[in-house]
Tab-separated table of C-alpha atoms in Angstrom:
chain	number	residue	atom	x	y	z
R	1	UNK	CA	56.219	-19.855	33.908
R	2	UNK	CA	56.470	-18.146	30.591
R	3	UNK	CA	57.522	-14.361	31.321
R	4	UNK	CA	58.958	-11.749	29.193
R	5	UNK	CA	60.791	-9.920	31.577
R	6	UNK	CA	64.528	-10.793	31.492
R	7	UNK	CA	64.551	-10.535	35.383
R	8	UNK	CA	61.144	-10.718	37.168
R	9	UNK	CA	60.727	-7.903	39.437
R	10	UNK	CA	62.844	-5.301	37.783
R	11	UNK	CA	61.724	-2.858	35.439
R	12	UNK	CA	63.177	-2.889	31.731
R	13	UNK	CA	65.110	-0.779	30.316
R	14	UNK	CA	62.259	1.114	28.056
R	15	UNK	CA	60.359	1.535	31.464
R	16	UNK	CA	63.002	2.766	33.359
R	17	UNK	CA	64.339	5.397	30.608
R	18	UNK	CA	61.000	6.840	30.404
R	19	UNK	CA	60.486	7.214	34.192
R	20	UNK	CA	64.066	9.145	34.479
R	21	UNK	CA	62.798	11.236	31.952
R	22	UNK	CA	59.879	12.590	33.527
R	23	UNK	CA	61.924	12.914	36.635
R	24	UNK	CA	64.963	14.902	34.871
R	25	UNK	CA	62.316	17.049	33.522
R	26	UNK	CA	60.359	18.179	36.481
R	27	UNK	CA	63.381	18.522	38.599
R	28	UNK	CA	64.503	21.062	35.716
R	29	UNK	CA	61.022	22.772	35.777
R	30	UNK	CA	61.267	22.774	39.468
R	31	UNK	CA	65.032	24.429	39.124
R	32	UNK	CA	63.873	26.577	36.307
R	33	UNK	CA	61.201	27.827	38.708
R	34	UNK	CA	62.938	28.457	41.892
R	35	UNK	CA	65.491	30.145	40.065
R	36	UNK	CA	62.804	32.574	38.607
R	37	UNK	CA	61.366	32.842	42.135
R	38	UNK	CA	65.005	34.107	43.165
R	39	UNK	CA	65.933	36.801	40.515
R	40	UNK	CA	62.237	38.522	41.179
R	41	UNK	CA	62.810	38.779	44.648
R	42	UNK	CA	66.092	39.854	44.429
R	43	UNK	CA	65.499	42.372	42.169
R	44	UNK	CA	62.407	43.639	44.304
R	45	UNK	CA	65.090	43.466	47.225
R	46	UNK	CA	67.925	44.998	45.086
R	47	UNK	CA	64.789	48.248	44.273
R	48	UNK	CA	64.444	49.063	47.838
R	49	UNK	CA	67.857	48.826	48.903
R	50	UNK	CA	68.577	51.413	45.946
R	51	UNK	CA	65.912	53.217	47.239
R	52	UNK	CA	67.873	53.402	50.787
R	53	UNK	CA	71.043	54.274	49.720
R	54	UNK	CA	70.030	56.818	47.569
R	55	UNK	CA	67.687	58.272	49.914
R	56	UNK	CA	70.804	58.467	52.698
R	57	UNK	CA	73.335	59.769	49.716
R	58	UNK	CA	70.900	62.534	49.414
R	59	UNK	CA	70.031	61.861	45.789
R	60	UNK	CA	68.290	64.484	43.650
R	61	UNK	CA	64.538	63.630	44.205
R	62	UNK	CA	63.744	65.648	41.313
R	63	UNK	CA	66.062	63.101	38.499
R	64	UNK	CA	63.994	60.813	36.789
R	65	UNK	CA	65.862	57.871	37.515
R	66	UNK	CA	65.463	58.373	41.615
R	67	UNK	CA	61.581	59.655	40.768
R	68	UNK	CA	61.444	55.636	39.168
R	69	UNK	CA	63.320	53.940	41.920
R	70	UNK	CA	61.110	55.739	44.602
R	71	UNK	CA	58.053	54.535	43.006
R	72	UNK	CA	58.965	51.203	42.275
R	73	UNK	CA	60.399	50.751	45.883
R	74	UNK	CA	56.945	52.274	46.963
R	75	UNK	CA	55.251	49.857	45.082
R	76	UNK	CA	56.895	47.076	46.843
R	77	UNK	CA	56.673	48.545	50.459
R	78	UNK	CA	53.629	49.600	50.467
R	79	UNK	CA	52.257	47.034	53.274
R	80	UNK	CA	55.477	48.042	55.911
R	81	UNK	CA	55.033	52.152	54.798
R	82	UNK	CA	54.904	53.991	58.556
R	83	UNK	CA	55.621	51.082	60.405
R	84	UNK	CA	58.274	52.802	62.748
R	85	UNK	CA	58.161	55.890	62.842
R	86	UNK	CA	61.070	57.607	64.126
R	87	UNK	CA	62.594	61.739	64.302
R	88	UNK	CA	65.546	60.426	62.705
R	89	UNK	CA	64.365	60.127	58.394
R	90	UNK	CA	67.187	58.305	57.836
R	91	UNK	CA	66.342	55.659	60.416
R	92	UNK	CA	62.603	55.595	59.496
R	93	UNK	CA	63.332	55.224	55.974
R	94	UNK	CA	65.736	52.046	56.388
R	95	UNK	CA	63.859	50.498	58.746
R	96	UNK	CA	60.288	50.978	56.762
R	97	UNK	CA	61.892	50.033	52.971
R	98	UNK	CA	64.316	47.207	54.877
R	99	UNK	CA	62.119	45.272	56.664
R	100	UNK	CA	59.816	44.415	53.287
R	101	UNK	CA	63.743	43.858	51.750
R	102	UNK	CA	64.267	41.409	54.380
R	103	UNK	CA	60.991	39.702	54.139
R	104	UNK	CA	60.905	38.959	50.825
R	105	UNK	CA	64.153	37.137	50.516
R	106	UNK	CA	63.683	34.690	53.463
R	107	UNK	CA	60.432	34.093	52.049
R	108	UNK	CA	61.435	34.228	48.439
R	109	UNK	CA	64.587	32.227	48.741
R	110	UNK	CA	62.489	29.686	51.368
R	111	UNK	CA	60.008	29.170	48.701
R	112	UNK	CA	62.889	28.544	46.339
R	113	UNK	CA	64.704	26.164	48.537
R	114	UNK	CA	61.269	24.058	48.534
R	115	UNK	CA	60.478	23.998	44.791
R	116	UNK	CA	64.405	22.664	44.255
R	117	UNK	CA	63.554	19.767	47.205
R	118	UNK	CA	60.651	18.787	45.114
């Protein structure tokens, strides 16, 4: 019975230290990852919710910086564009540029919640 382990069964100190290590890092890289998941869709949220209000403050259309939110939120909502369609504008645009806002934070922030489980 000639063993080099201090305490059979347990791991040693060099083994344990590097196992922690790996763990700490890919529970930052899952963090770090999750966290970039979260600012892209909240910005892409944040875009079409600008979008909204500015369409229902009655915004210039013809100012460069509502010409660049209006594309970008276009961009983004492409797949929901004439989903409802409604008399009221103002009703058919919140609906059709909220629902994709919606949509992509549960399903951003869900994906996010998973990577940070991991």
């Amino acid at each position: 019975m000639s063993s080099t382990d201090p305490v059979p069964g347990y791991q040693t100190y060099d083994q344990h230290q590097s196992g922690s290590a790996r763990s700490v890092r890919s529970q930052a890289a899952a963090r770090r990852g999750a966290l970039a998941v979260c600012t892209i869709v909240d910005l892409a949220a944040g875009f079409l919710v600008l979008w909204v209000l500015l369409y229902l403050l009655d915004a210039n259309q013809a100012n460069v910086f509502v010409e660049f939110v209006r594309g970008t939120a276009d961009l983004l909502a492409w797949w929901s564009q004439d989903i409802f369609t409604m008399n009221t504008e103002g009703l058919r645009v919140v609906l059709n540029y909220g629902l994709p806002a919606a949509m992509y934070l549960l399903i951003g922030h869900g994906i996010a919640a998973r990577l940070n489980r991991v």
